[in-house]
PDB file of C-alpha atoms in Angstrom:
ATOM      1  CA  MET A 136     160.066  47.509 166.812  1.00  0.00           C
ATOM      2  CA  GLU A 137     159.830  51.050 168.076  1.00  0.00           C
ATOM      3  CA  THR A 138     158.367  53.851 165.976  1.00  0.00           C
ATOM      4  CA  ARG A 139     159.227  57.441 166.672  1.00  0.00           C
ATOM      5  CA  PRO A 140     156.848  60.284 166.028  1.00  0.00           C
ATOM      6  CA  THR A 141     157.891  62.710 163.376  1.00  0.00           C
ATOM      7  CA  SER A 142     159.531  65.604 165.185  1.00  0.00           C
ATOM      8  CA  ALA A 143     158.748  68.341 162.696  1.00  0.00           C
ATOM      9  CA  ARG A 144     156.691  68.247 159.541  1.00  0.00           C
ATOM     10  CA  THR A 145     157.492  70.622 156.701  1.00  0.00           C
ATOM     11  CA  ASP A 146     154.557  71.423 154.435  1.00  0.00           C
ATOM     12  CA  LYS A 147     155.846  71.794 150.944  1.00  0.00           C
ATOM     13  CA  GLY A 148     154.327  74.113 148.372  1.00  0.00           C
ATOM     14  CA  VAL A 149     152.047  73.097 145.557  1.00  0.00           C
ATOM     15  CA  ARG A 150     153.647  72.706 142.142  1.00  0.00           C
ATOM     16  CA  GLY A 151     151.810  72.826 138.869  1.00  0.00           C
ATOM     17  CA  PHE A 152     151.078  74.685 135.663  1.00  0.00           C
ATOM     18  CA  ASP A 153     148.608  77.501 135.064  1.00  0.00           C
ATOM     19  CA  LEU A 154     147.694  79.307 131.913  1.00  0.00           C
ATOM     20  CA  ASP A 155     149.639  82.566 131.725  1.00  0.00           C
ATOM     21  CA  LEU A 156     148.405  84.913 129.020  1.00  0.00           C
ATOM     22  CA  HIS A 157     149.712  88.416 128.229  1.00  0.00           C
ATOM     23  CA  VAL A 158     147.653  90.542 125.865  1.00  0.00           C
ATOM     24  CA  THR A 159     148.985  93.739 124.277  1.00  0.00           C
ATOM     25  CA  PHE A 160     146.299  95.870 122.696  1.00  0.00           C
ATOM     26  CA  ALA A 161     146.802  97.488 119.291  1.00  0.00           C
ATOM     27  CA  GLN A 162     146.304 100.808 121.079  1.00  0.00           C
ATOM     28  CA  ALA A 163     145.754 101.593 124.747  1.00  0.00           C
ATOM     29  CA  LEU A 164     142.078 101.194 125.609  1.00  0.00           C
ATOM     30  CA  PRO A 165     139.926 102.750 128.307  1.00  0.00           C
ATOM     31  CA  ARG A 166     139.539 100.392 131.265  1.00  0.00           C
ATOM     32  CA  GLU A 167     135.961  99.346 130.442  1.00  0.00           C
ATOM     33  CA  ALA A 168     136.812  98.739 126.776  1.00  0.00           C
ATOM     34  CA  ALA A 169     139.809  96.581 127.754  1.00  0.00           C
ATOM     35  CA  LEU A 170     137.613  94.514 130.076  1.00  0.00           C
ATOM     36  CA  ALA A 171     135.028  94.140 127.296  1.00  0.00           C
ATOM     37  CA  VAL A 172     137.698  92.775 124.916  1.00  0.00           C
ATOM     38  CA  LEU A 173     138.885  90.294 127.570  1.00  0.00           C
ATOM     39  CA  ARG A 174     135.386  89.230 128.683  1.00  0.00           C
ATOM     40  CA  PRO A 175     135.178  86.125 126.413  1.00  0.00           C
ATOM     41  CA  ALA A 176     138.052  84.595 128.417  1.00  0.00           C
ATOM     42  CA  GLU A 177     135.912  84.180 131.516  1.00  0.00           C
ATOM     43  CA  GLY A 178     137.144  82.278 134.533  1.00  0.00           C
ATOM     44  CA  PHE A 179     140.650  83.766 134.568  1.00  0.00           C
ATOM     45  CA  THR A 180     142.178  86.258 136.963  1.00  0.00           C
ATOM     46  CA  VAL A 181     142.666  89.521 135.046  1.00  0.00           C
ATOM     47  CA  ASP A 182     145.323  92.130 135.848  1.00  0.00           C
ATOM     48  CA  LEU A 183     145.106  95.303 133.769  1.00  0.00           C
ATOM     49  CA  TYR A 184     148.417  97.068 133.270  1.00  0.00           C
ATOM     50  CA  ALA A 185     148.135 100.841 133.394  1.00  0.00           C
ATOM     51  CA  ARG A 186     150.553 103.594 134.352  1.00  0.00           C
ATOM     52  CA  HIS A 187     151.294 103.771 138.075  1.00  0.00           C
ATOM     53  CA  ASP A 188     150.658 107.515 138.130  1.00  0.00           C
ATOM     54  CA  ASP A 189     147.311 107.098 136.305  1.00  0.00           C
ATOM     55  CA  PRO A 190     145.766 103.747 137.369  1.00  0.00           C
ATOM     56  CA  GLY A 191     142.363 104.688 135.927  1.00  0.00           C
ATOM     57  CA  GLY A 192     143.859 105.763 132.609  1.00  0.00           C
ATOM     58  CA  PRO A 193     144.303 103.914 129.320  1.00  0.00           C
ATOM     59  CA  VAL A 194     145.259 100.227 129.471  1.00  0.00           C
ATOM     60  CA  PRO A 195     147.977  99.137 127.003  1.00  0.00           C
ATOM     61  CA  SER A 196     148.077  95.476 128.100  1.00  0.00           C
ATOM     62  CA  ALA A 197     146.724  92.859 130.484  1.00  0.00           C
ATOM     63  CA  ARG A 198     147.620  89.534 132.058  1.00  0.00           C
ATOM     64  CA  LEU A 199     145.229  86.636 132.559  1.00  0.00           C
ATOM     65  CA  THR A 200     146.047  83.601 134.694  1.00  0.00           C
ATOM     66  CA  GLY A 201     144.253  80.467 135.772  1.00  0.00           C
ATOM     67  CA  PRO A 202     143.599  76.866 134.827  1.00  0.00           C
ATOM     68  CA  LEU A 203     143.300  75.885 131.169  1.00  0.00           C
ATOM     69  CA  ARG A 204     139.850  74.355 130.752  1.00  0.00           C
ATOM     70  CA  ASP A 205     139.091  74.200 127.017  1.00  0.00           C
ATOM     71  CA  PRO A 206     142.059  74.599 124.633  1.00  0.00           C
ATOM     72  CA  GLU A 207     139.866  74.778 121.494  1.00  0.00           C
ATOM     73  CA  ALA A 208     137.672  77.532 122.931  1.00  0.00           C
ATOM     74  CA  LEU A 209     140.752  79.468 124.014  1.00  0.00           C
ATOM     75  CA  ARG A 210     142.296  79.162 120.532  1.00  0.00           C
ATOM     76  CA  ALA A 211     139.072  80.623 119.083  1.00  0.00           C
ATOM     77  CA  ILE A 212     139.270  83.536 121.551  1.00  0.00           C
ATOM     78  CA  LEU A 213     142.926  84.157 120.673  1.00  0.00           C
ATOM     79  CA  ALA A 214     142.126  84.184 116.940  1.00  0.00           C
ATOM     80  CA  ALA A 215     139.269  86.649 117.489  1.00  0.00           C
ATOM     81  CA  TRP A 216     141.467  88.936 119.592  1.00  0.00           C
ATOM     82  CA  LEU A 217     144.264  88.930 117.016  1.00  0.00           C
ATOM     83  CA  ALA A 218     141.766  89.742 114.256  1.00  0.00           C
ATOM     84  CA  GLY A 219     140.523  92.704 116.282  1.00  0.00           C
ATOM     85  CA  ASP A 220     141.899  94.914 119.052  1.00  0.00           C
ATOM     86  CA  VAL A 221     144.969  92.873 120.048  1.00  0.00           C
ATOM     87  CA  ARG A 222     148.463  93.354 118.606  1.00  0.00           C
ATOM     88  CA  THR A 223     150.300  90.470 120.316  1.00  0.00           C
ATOM     89  CA  VAL A 224     149.550  87.607 122.675  1.00  0.00           C
ATOM     90  CA  GLU A 225     152.006  85.605 124.767  1.00  0.00           C
ATOM     91  CA  VAL A 226     150.384  82.422 126.049  1.00  0.00           C
ATOM     92  CA  GLY A 227     151.473  79.192 127.667  1.00  0.00           C
ATOM     93  CA  LEU A 228     151.213  76.821 130.584  1.00  0.00           C
ATOM     94  CA  HIS A 229     153.611  78.407 133.055  1.00  0.00           C
ATOM     95  CA  GLY A 230     155.154  76.314 135.825  1.00  0.00           C
ATOM     96  CA  PHE A 231     154.693  77.585 139.357  1.00  0.00           C
ATOM     97  CA  LEU A 232     155.497  76.779 142.949  1.00  0.00           C
ATOM     98  CA  ARG A 233     152.925  78.086 145.418  1.00  0.00           C
ATOM     99  CA  SER A 234     153.960  78.235 149.070  1.00  0.00           C
ATOM    100  CA  SER A 235     151.697  77.198 151.907  1.00  0.00           C
ATOM    101  CA  THR A 236     151.157  80.925 152.582  1.00  0.00           C
ATOM    102  CA  GLY A 237     149.835  81.481 149.048  1.00  0.00           C
ATOM    103  CA  GLN A 238     152.840  83.223 147.480  1.00  0.00           C
ATOM    104  CA  THR A 239     153.433  82.091 143.891  1.00  0.00           C
ATOM    105  CA  ASP A 240     156.875  81.801 142.330  1.00  0.00           C
ATOM    106  CA  TRP A 241     156.823  81.369 138.559  1.00  0.00           C
ATOM    107  CA  MET A 242     159.415  79.081 136.968  1.00  0.00           C
ATOM    108  CA  PRO A 243     161.399  80.192 133.908  1.00  0.00           C
ATOM    109  CA  TRP A 244     159.942  79.250 130.550  1.00  0.00           C
ATOM    110  CA  LYS A 245     161.611  76.162 129.008  1.00  0.00           C
ATOM    111  CA  ARG A 246     161.236  77.446 125.465  1.00  0.00           C
ATOM    112  CA  ASN A 247     159.685  80.247 123.399  1.00  0.00           C
ATOM    113  CA  VAL A 248     157.886  79.661 120.107  1.00  0.00           C
ATOM    114  CA  VAL A 249     157.154  82.683 117.905  1.00  0.00           C
ATOM    115  CA  LEU A 250     154.209  82.291 115.537  1.00  0.00           C
ATOM    116  CA  GLY A 251     152.366  84.508 113.088  1.00  0.00           C
ATOM    117  CA  ARG A 252     148.939  85.916 113.944  1.00  0.00           C
ATOM    118  CA  ALA A 253     147.202  83.355 111.742  1.00  0.00           C
ATOM    119  CA  GLU A 254     148.962  80.367 113.350  1.00  0.00           C
ATOM    120  CA  VAL A 255     146.839  80.104 116.506  1.00  0.00           C
ATOM    121  CA  GLY A 256     146.079  76.467 115.613  1.00  0.00           C
ATOM    122  CA  ARG A 257     149.741  75.595 116.243  1.00  0.00           C
ATOM    123  CA  VAL A 258     149.475  76.572 119.928  1.00  0.00           C
ATOM    124  CA  THR A 259     149.537  73.190 121.704  1.00  0.00           C
ATOM    125  CA  PHE A 260     149.709  74.422 125.315  1.00  0.00           C
ATOM    126  CA  GLU A 261     152.778  72.317 126.057  1.00  0.00           C
ATOM    127  CA  GLU A 262     153.861  72.726 129.690  1.00  0.00           C
ATOM    128  CA  GLY A 263     156.632  75.306 130.086  1.00  0.00           C
ATOM    129  CA  VAL A 264     156.435  76.596 126.498  1.00  0.00           C
ATOM    130  CA  ARG A 265     155.499  80.229 125.819  1.00  0.00           C
ATOM    131  CA  TYR A 266     153.876  80.929 122.454  1.00  0.00           C
ATOM    132  CA  VAL A 267     154.236  84.457 121.116  1.00  0.00           C
ATOM    133  CA  LEU A 268     151.607  85.340 118.512  1.00  0.00           C
ATOM    134  CA  GLU A 269     152.365  88.546 116.641  1.00  0.00           C
TER     135      GLU A 269
END
């Protein structure tokens, strides 16, 4: 029996789910104050959203991404944020496809669940479900 070598190998991207968390502050905060509020959620990549024409100006919102390590600890952080400087949080395990070159394409959310600020305990981090806490 003859075996042929594979003529061309296509490396496929990596698929998975990462925590995707959007935080909207009750009022725009100075950059350092925004980072101080977000500090308890260590280990995530943080993107501060500020105006393009004033990148060092007030920060109305931020996005945190990365692997979900401890759901209970994250629920405690979400509850503390919502009791303090945060108006709304959108959080969930977002599906992604990462190419071999490192580009990430995010998949559409399967479902949205809107909860009250005091219902953080109902966030189950189900894959593909975005929880909106307001």
